[in-house]
Tab-separated table of C-alpha atoms and ligand atoms in Angstrom:
chain	number	residue	atom	x	y	z
L	1	MET	CA	157.505	56.344	99.129
L	2	LYS	CA	157.015	54.558	101.482
L	3	ASP	CA	154.118	56.020	103.968
L	4	ILE	CA	155.953	57.462	107.578
L	5	LYS	CA	154.705	57.575	110.851
L	6	ILE	CA	155.964	59.491	113.111
L	7	LEU	CA	154.403	59.360	117.241
L	8	ALA	CA	153.890	62.807	118.465
L	9	ILE	CA	153.160	64.445	122.375
L	10	GLU	CA	151.988	67.744	123.205
L	11	SER	CA	151.782	68.750	127.203
L	12	SER	CA	152.229	72.098	127.509
L	13	CYS	CA	148.941	72.889	128.432
L	14	ASP	CA	146.218	71.183	130.492
L	15	GLU	CA	146.066	68.593	128.179
L	16	THR	CA	148.045	65.124	127.597
L	17	ALA	CA	148.075	63.667	124.497
L	18	ALA	CA	149.479	61.831	121.571
L	19	ALA	CA	148.988	60.537	118.541
L	20	VAL	CA	150.152	58.477	115.565
L	21	ILE	CA	149.781	60.630	112.121
L	22	GLU	CA	150.576	59.033	108.866
L	23	ASN	CA	152.103	61.545	105.923
L	24	GLY	CA	151.028	64.410	108.541
L	25	ARG	CA	147.855	64.235	106.755
L	26	LYS	CA	146.623	61.156	108.155
L	27	VAL	CA	145.179	60.155	111.802
L	28	LEU	CA	145.832	56.518	113.147
L	29	SER	CA	145.194	57.760	116.545
L	30	ASN	CA	144.276	61.035	118.453
L	31	VAL	CA	144.442	60.088	122.289
L	32	ILE	CA	144.313	63.029	124.677
L	33	TYR	CA	143.490	63.266	128.321
L	34	SER	CA	142.152	66.636	129.421
L	35	GLN	CA	143.233	67.996	133.338
L	36	ILE	CA	140.116	70.541	132.627
L	37	ASP	CA	137.852	69.513	135.467
L	38	LEU	CA	141.006	69.477	137.704
L	39	HIS	CA	142.066	72.604	137.102
L	40	THR	CA	137.784	74.184	136.746
L	41	LEU	CA	138.495	73.876	141.077
L	42	TYR	CA	140.848	76.825	141.206
L	43	GLY	CA	138.952	78.679	137.940
L	44	GLY	CA	142.237	78.290	135.868
L	45	VAL	CA	145.411	76.196	134.821
L	46	VAL	CA	147.752	75.414	137.793
L	47	PRO	CA	150.767	74.750	136.803
L	48	GLU	CA	151.639	72.763	139.488
L	49	ILE	CA	149.227	70.599	138.932
L	50	ALA	CA	149.397	70.106	135.440
L	51	SER	CA	152.841	69.512	135.449
L	52	ARG	CA	152.117	66.467	137.613
L	53	LYS	CA	148.918	64.762	136.550
L	54	HIS	CA	151.474	64.960	133.119
L	55	ILE	CA	154.139	62.857	135.265
L	56	GLU	CA	151.065	60.570	135.814
L	57	LYS	CA	149.361	60.156	132.237
L	58	ILE	CA	152.001	61.038	129.402
L	59	ASN	CA	153.627	57.099	129.295
L	60	PRO	CA	149.867	55.415	129.762
L	61	VAL	CA	148.332	58.256	126.963
L	62	ILE	CA	151.606	57.482	124.549
L	63	GLU	CA	151.010	52.889	124.944
L	64	GLN	CA	147.001	54.382	124.285
L	65	ALA	CA	148.743	55.932	121.714
L	66	LEU	CA	150.191	53.820	119.555
L	67	THR	CA	147.711	50.971	120.523
L	68	ASP	CA	145.030	52.785	118.872
L	69	ALA	CA	146.891	52.984	115.885
L	70	GLY	CA	147.677	49.325	115.523
L	71	VAL	CA	151.514	49.966	115.636
L	72	GLY	CA	154.166	49.200	118.151
L	73	LEU	CA	157.454	51.278	117.610
L	74	LYS	CA	158.781	49.760	116.021
L	75	ASP	CA	156.889	50.481	113.268
L	76	VAL	CA	157.137	53.732	113.749
L	77	ASP	CA	159.819	56.600	111.512
L	78	ALA	CA	160.149	59.432	114.492
L	79	VAL	CA	159.237	61.263	117.828
L	80	ALA	CA	157.683	64.692	117.731
L	81	VAL	CA	156.751	66.740	120.267
L	82	THR	CA	155.931	70.391	121.017
L	83	TYR	CA	158.823	71.831	122.825
L	84	GLY	CA	156.559	75.199	123.248
L	85	PRO	CA	155.570	77.698	124.231
L	86	GLY	CA	153.218	76.794	127.152
L	87	LEU	CA	153.714	76.520	130.703
L	88	VAL	CA	157.296	75.461	131.742
L	89	GLY	CA	156.795	71.912	134.118
L	90	PRO	CA	153.862	70.940	131.869
L	91	LEU	CA	156.046	71.334	128.387
L	92	LEU	CA	159.244	69.352	129.704
L	93	VAL	CA	157.593	66.525	130.759
L	94	GLY	CA	156.202	65.827	127.099
L	95	VAL	CA	159.947	67.081	126.442
L	96	SER	CA	161.518	64.130	128.662
L	97	ALA	CA	159.563	62.091	128.013
L	98	ALA	CA	159.906	62.555	123.594
L	99	LYS	CA	163.189	61.759	124.557
L	100	ALA	CA	163.241	58.428	126.323
L	101	VAL	CA	161.041	57.234	123.531
L	102	ALA	CA	163.137	58.674	120.926
L	103	TYR	CA	166.330	57.490	122.088
L	104	ALA	CA	165.526	53.979	123.538
L	105	ALA	CA	163.925	53.327	120.048
L	106	GLY	CA	166.731	55.104	118.230
L	107	LEU	CA	164.387	57.479	116.417
L	108	PRO	CA	164.759	60.901	115.098
L	109	LEU	CA	163.358	63.811	117.205
L	110	ILE	CA	161.130	66.450	115.610
L	111	GLY	CA	160.410	69.619	118.156
L	112	VAL	CA	157.308	71.261	116.975
L	113	HIS	CA	156.432	74.917	118.139
L	114	HIS	CA	152.903	74.796	119.570
L	115	ILE	CA	151.180	77.678	116.813
L	116	GLU	CA	152.376	75.532	114.131
L	117	GLY	CA	150.991	72.817	115.380
L	118	HIS	CA	147.467	74.779	115.619
L	119	VAL	CA	147.883	75.745	112.075
L	120	SER	CA	148.612	72.700	110.815
L	121	ALA	CA	145.490	70.770	112.419
L	122	ASN	CA	143.921	72.259	109.268
L	123	PHE	CA	145.720	70.064	106.908
L	124	LEU	CA	144.239	66.642	108.587
L	125	GLU	CA	140.815	67.100	107.511
L	126	HIS	CA	141.503	69.261	103.464
L	127	PRO	CA	144.021	66.862	102.356
L	128	ASP	CA	144.354	69.596	99.631
L	129	LEU	CA	145.077	72.105	101.266
L	130	GLU	CA	148.176	74.024	100.224
L	131	PRO	CA	149.818	76.793	101.543
L	132	PRO	CA	150.517	79.587	101.352
L	133	PHE	CA	146.617	80.985	103.229
L	134	LEU	CA	145.957	82.993	105.695
L	135	CYS	CA	145.550	81.785	109.513
L	136	LEU	CA	143.907	83.274	112.777
L	137	ILE	CA	145.162	81.606	115.431
L	138	VAL	CA	143.020	82.278	119.081
L	139	SER	CA	143.894	80.281	121.637
L	140	GLY	CA	143.780	80.426	125.214
L	141	GLY	CA	147.435	82.005	124.977
L	142	HIS	CA	147.886	83.822	121.800
L	143	THR	CA	146.018	85.515	118.510
L	144	HIS	CA	147.631	85.777	115.916
L	145	LEU	CA	146.871	86.370	112.248
L	146	VAL	CA	149.565	84.539	110.599
L	147	ILE	CA	150.884	83.784	106.726
L	148	MET	CA	151.494	80.105	106.616
L	149	LYS	CA	154.267	81.217	103.582
L	150	ASP	CA	155.371	77.759	103.309
L	151	TYR	CA	155.431	74.667	105.274
L	152	GLY	CA	157.068	75.670	108.263
L	153	GLU	CA	157.642	79.455	107.315
L	154	TYR	CA	155.325	81.691	108.742
L	155	GLU	CA	154.416	85.615	108.597
L	156	ILE	CA	153.067	87.374	111.015
L	157	LEU	CA	151.067	89.803	110.713
L	158	GLY	CA	149.876	90.658	113.461
L	159	ARG	CA	149.212	89.669	116.913
L	160	THR	CA	147.449	90.672	120.887
L	161	HIS	CA	148.638	93.962	122.159
L	162	ASP	CA	147.515	92.209	125.842
L	163	ASP	CA	145.143	89.708	126.364
L	164	ALA	CA	144.502	86.505	123.703
L	165	ALA	CA	141.455	86.142	122.501
L	166	GLY	CA	140.078	82.664	124.487
L	167	GLU	CA	142.076	84.816	128.073
L	168	ALA	CA	138.845	87.446	127.200
L	169	TYR	CA	137.088	84.511	127.256
L	170	ASP	CA	138.006	82.994	130.618
L	171	LYS	CA	138.199	86.084	132.501
L	172	VAL	CA	135.080	87.262	131.771
L	173	ALA	CA	133.233	83.954	131.893
L	174	ARG	CA	134.668	83.873	135.512
L	175	ALA	CA	133.170	87.556	136.201
L	176	ILE	CA	130.022	86.857	134.968
L	177	GLY	CA	130.261	83.585	137.007
L	178	LEU	CA	130.033	81.015	133.725
L	179	GLY	CA	134.036	79.015	135.370
L	180	TYR	CA	136.774	77.776	133.472
L	181	PRO	CA	137.174	77.293	131.530
L	182	GLY	CA	134.892	80.209	130.117
L	183	GLY	CA	134.725	79.897	125.323
L	184	PRO	CA	132.391	76.974	125.981
L	185	LYS	CA	130.720	78.213	128.467
L	186	ILE	CA	129.668	82.216	127.048
L	187	ASP	CA	129.453	80.273	123.239
L	188	LYS	CA	126.644	78.222	124.722
L	189	VAL	CA	124.827	80.897	126.634
L	190	ALA	CA	125.181	83.756	123.749
L	191	LYS	CA	122.755	81.921	122.086
L	192	GLU	CA	120.583	82.616	124.003
L	193	GLY	CA	121.551	86.751	124.387
L	194	ASN	CA	120.875	89.230	122.049
L	195	PRO	CA	124.426	90.100	120.725
L	196	LYS	CA	123.433	94.445	120.634
L	197	ALA	CA	122.308	94.364	123.961
L	198	ILE	CA	124.878	96.487	125.133
L	199	ALA	CA	127.582	98.195	123.426
L	200	PHE	CA	130.972	97.069	124.278
L	201	PRO	CA	134.492	98.678	121.878
L	202	ARG	CA	135.430	97.551	119.406
L	203	ALA	CA	138.658	97.441	119.966
L	204	LYS	CA	141.725	98.785	117.253
L	205	VAL	CA	145.625	99.171	117.323
L	206	ASP	CA	147.454	102.454	116.682
L	207	ASP	CA	148.661	101.866	113.331
L	208	CYS	CA	149.396	98.145	113.689
L	209	PRO	CA	145.878	97.408	111.028
L	210	TYR	CA	145.870	93.567	111.666
L	211	ASP	CA	146.878	93.672	116.195
L	212	PHE	CA	144.440	93.137	118.385
L	213	SER	CA	144.131	94.222	121.990
L	214	PHE	CA	141.393	92.628	124.222
L	215	SER	CA	141.509	94.114	127.225
L	216	GLY	CA	139.952	97.374	127.209
L	217	LEU	CA	137.204	95.410	126.681
L	218	LYS	CA	137.680	93.383	128.705
L	219	SER	CA	137.384	96.007	131.600
L	220	ALA	CA	134.191	97.459	129.238
L	221	VAL	CA	132.805	94.010	130.538
L	222	LEU	CA	133.719	94.221	134.405
L	223	ASN	CA	132.998	98.237	134.330
L	224	TYR	CA	129.140	97.322	132.755
L	225	LEU	CA	128.923	95.111	135.733
L	226	ASN	CA	129.709	96.750	138.567
L	227	GLN	CA	127.986	100.176	137.445
L	228	ALA	CA	125.372	97.322	137.173
L	229	GLU	CA	126.212	95.927	140.557
L	230	MET	CA	126.232	99.957	141.999
L	231	LYS	CA	123.026	100.473	140.756
L	232	GLY	CA	121.235	97.238	142.115
L	233	GLU	CA	120.146	96.256	138.660
L	234	GLU	CA	120.145	92.708	137.561
L	235	ILE	CA	121.815	91.632	134.641
L	236	ASN	CA	121.719	89.448	132.306
L	237	ARG	CA	124.230	87.332	131.767
L	238	ASN	CA	123.122	85.855	128.179
L	239	ASP	CA	122.965	89.494	127.171
L	240	VAL	CA	126.264	90.369	128.758
L	241	ALA	CA	128.412	86.576	126.909
L	242	ALA	CA	126.483	87.654	123.052
L	243	SER	CA	127.519	91.813	123.378
L	244	PHE	CA	130.829	90.995	124.568
L	245	GLN	CA	131.336	87.585	122.052
L	246	ALA	CA	130.206	89.856	119.415
L	247	ALA	CA	132.306	92.927	120.138
L	248	VAL	CA	135.281	89.904	120.011
L	249	VAL	CA	133.908	87.832	116.713
L	250	ASP	CA	133.558	91.851	114.601
L	251	VAL	CA	137.296	92.541	115.488
L	252	LEU	CA	138.115	88.955	114.771
L	253	VAL	CA	136.520	88.674	111.697
L	254	GLU	CA	137.639	92.252	110.373
L	255	LYS	CA	140.999	92.317	109.955
L	256	THR	CA	140.904	88.858	109.171
L	257	MET	CA	139.427	89.816	106.020
L	258	HIS	CA	141.079	93.198	105.778
L	259	ALA	CA	144.044	91.245	105.444
L	260	ALA	CA	143.099	88.923	103.414
L	261	LYS	CA	142.434	91.826	101.154
L	262	GLU	CA	145.694	93.482	100.600
L	263	TYR	CA	147.259	90.452	100.886
L	264	GLY	CA	144.933	88.611	98.222
L	265	PHE	CA	144.727	85.375	99.620
L	266	LYS	CA	141.073	83.637	98.630
L	267	LYS	CA	141.430	80.841	101.271
L	268	VAL	CA	141.289	81.861	104.756
L	269	ALA	CA	141.826	79.177	107.918
L	270	LEU	CA	140.529	78.970	111.705
L	271	ALA	CA	142.537	76.974	113.933
L	272	GLY	CA	142.974	77.548	117.927
L	273	GLY	CA	140.488	76.549	121.046
L	274	VAL	CA	138.566	79.260	120.168
L	275	ALA	CA	138.195	78.249	116.331
L	276	SER	CA	135.426	76.309	117.826
L	277	ASN	CA	133.628	79.523	118.413
L	278	SER	CA	130.322	79.136	116.672
L	279	ALA	CA	129.522	82.760	116.734
L	280	LEU	CA	133.093	82.787	115.399
L	281	ARG	CA	132.959	80.251	112.242
L	282	ALA	CA	129.620	81.967	110.802
L	283	GLY	CA	130.979	85.909	111.211
L	284	MET	CA	133.881	84.322	109.663
L	285	LYS	CA	132.115	81.270	107.223
L	286	GLU	CA	129.125	85.093	106.148
L	287	ALA	CA	132.518	87.095	105.768
L	288	CYS	CA	134.408	84.896	103.788
L	289	GLU	CA	130.801	83.772	101.136
L	290	LYS	CA	130.252	87.433	100.938
L	291	ARG	CA	133.910	87.528	99.447
L	292	GLY	CA	133.986	84.778	97.420
L	293	LEU	CA	136.895	83.233	99.480
L	294	THR	CA	136.866	79.075	101.160
L	295	MET	CA	136.821	79.405	104.391
L	296	ILE	CA	138.890	76.258	106.456
L	297	TYR	CA	138.796	75.276	109.949
L	298	PRO	CA	139.276	71.569	111.881
L	299	SER	CA	136.570	69.794	113.689
L	300	PRO	CA	136.557	71.038	117.627
L	301	ILE	CA	138.822	68.331	118.323
L	302	TYR	CA	141.687	69.419	116.843
L	303	CYS	CA	141.315	72.517	117.794
L	304	THR	CA	142.006	72.510	121.364
L	305	ASP	CA	145.188	71.131	122.228
L	306	ASN	CA	146.360	67.679	121.334
L	307	ALA	CA	148.253	65.309	119.316
L	308	ALA	CA	147.440	65.497	115.988
L	309	MET	CA	148.047	69.037	115.505
L	310	ILE	CA	152.163	68.062	116.465
L	311	GLY	CA	151.981	65.824	114.573
L	312	ALA	CA	150.752	67.161	111.465
L	313	ALA	CA	153.372	70.102	111.561
L	314	ALA	CA	156.703	67.567	112.277
L	315	TYR	CA	155.768	65.135	108.553
L	316	TYR	CA	157.519	67.985	106.771
L	317	GLU	CA	160.479	68.710	109.059
L	318	TYR	CA	160.702	65.043	109.124
L	319	ILE	CA	160.562	65.806	104.949
L	320	LYS	CA	163.210	68.669	105.419
L	321	GLY	CA	165.894	66.688	107.648
L	322	ASN	CA	165.262	69.209	110.193
L	323	PHE	CA	165.636	66.722	113.628
L	324	SER	CA	166.323	67.742	117.427
L	325	GLY	CA	168.930	66.907	119.390
L	326	LEU	CA	168.414	64.679	122.600
L	327	ASP	CA	169.178	68.567	124.174
L	328	LEU	CA	166.601	69.705	123.246
L	329	ASN	CA	164.729	71.534	125.577
L	330	ALA	CA	161.743	73.436	126.615
L	331	ILE	CA	161.336	76.797	126.059
L	332	PRO	CA	158.212	78.658	127.434
L	333	ASN	CA	158.376	81.832	124.992
L	334	LEU	CA	159.567	80.046	121.924
L	335	ARG	CA	158.502	82.315	118.967
L	336	LEU	CA	156.498	81.010	115.911
L	337	GLY	CA	159.299	80.424	113.041
L	338	GLU	CA	162.749	80.067	115.419
L	339	ARG	CA	163.906	76.655	115.372
L	340	LYS	CA	166.069	75.772	117.955
N	401	KG4	O1	144.349	76.203	121.923
N	401	KG4	P1	143.859	75.912	122.984
N	401	KG4	O2	142.715	74.852	124.225
N	401	KG4	O3	144.568	75.811	124.286
N	401	KG4	C1	145.525	76.597	124.202
N	401	KG4	O4	147.069	76.750	123.363
N	401	KG4	O5	145.948	78.035	124.635
N	401	KG4	O6	141.922	76.634	123.662
N	401	KG4	C2	141.585	77.285	124.359
N	401	KG4	C3	141.138	78.717	124.789
N	401	KG4	C4	140.087	78.693	125.870
N	401	KG4	O7	140.473	80.624	126.462
N	401	KG4	C5	138.957	78.564	125.858
N	401	KG4	O8	137.680	79.135	127.527
N	401	KG4	C6	138.970	78.346	124.437
N	401	KG4	O9	140.041	78.340	123.927
N	401	KG4	N1	137.787	78.108	123.714
N	401	KG4	C7	136.458	78.694	123.002
N	401	KG4	C8	136.070	77.582	122.894
N	401	KG4	N2	136.180	76.201	123.461
N	401	KG4	C9	137.532	76.928	123.456
N	401	KG4	N3	136.248	80.323	123.482
N	401	KG4	C10	134.972	80.336	122.853
N	401	KG4	N4	134.483	79.941	121.968
N	401	KG4	C11	134.707	78.059	122.096
N	401	KG4	N5	133.162	77.146	122.492
N	402	ZN	ZN1	147.163	75.580	122.203
């Protein structure tokens, strides 16, 4: 069969990204323009600023992806784009650019769910990986425990009732003065702290063994900080970071292991920005090794938002002939497994 090359575009939050992917697995190019420095000034992503920056960067990033891959549009078989979930303005920039390229070059268009992209990032470096497998998706906007039953087919076992794991990292980081984005910063300072110094709560969600809740943990950290301030006590930032992180990791690992046992999975994958977290990787690895499970996770560059993962997910839609019309729209609250 002929090799299928997909030009993929991702702009759902604060990364403007394009990539060329061959047969859903081989990365020919992966260009990411990160706006993080811009948003750091404001302590979080400002949607209006993100949209404007995407408009400025989208065409150069697409051109760079084609150049790096050594291909022209004539060599490409389809154009894929994230169309949800995410911020509506940023999503619209990518969707409009993808539609324009697809129309101008006479190529089919494939709308991709952002979370499917994160899960599919695992295919890029694991050529033998095939569904079904269990996947814990932990990003700035989402915390989902899912079964990837087949390509494009998911069963959601659990999700967060409030904050996403990455969101909790970002909020706690802000409270202890680390700034945005908090995840990598907490990861770093936690290495110097004692994870047992403070007993933060491990939240359970009644009757939902696979659901998550992180807002109670976040409040517990804020209370701890307030009380220390009222008593005039100095806080140890590294201990707070390490103890908070231990509470997050414990819950993520425990629920994932519970699901692996209950559903009989031998393969457990991680996905999303927080999948880069060193404590989560270590905790999950240890738990998997104890139970004889295989743990799979993408390199950090494919954990954070990128377009290579979108090209990986799009390939299986291409094979099935699931193309989108030129009326494809951005859907900020698109649900996993839903196709429009
Ligand atoms: O997947 P992603 O790039 O964007 C979304 O789709 O949300 O995830 C971004 C999130 C941010 O909350 C960031 O703080 C977190 O991932 N993150 C981390 C680490 N690297 C990024 N959290 C914990 N430890 C890390 N090393
Ligand atoms: Zn993401």
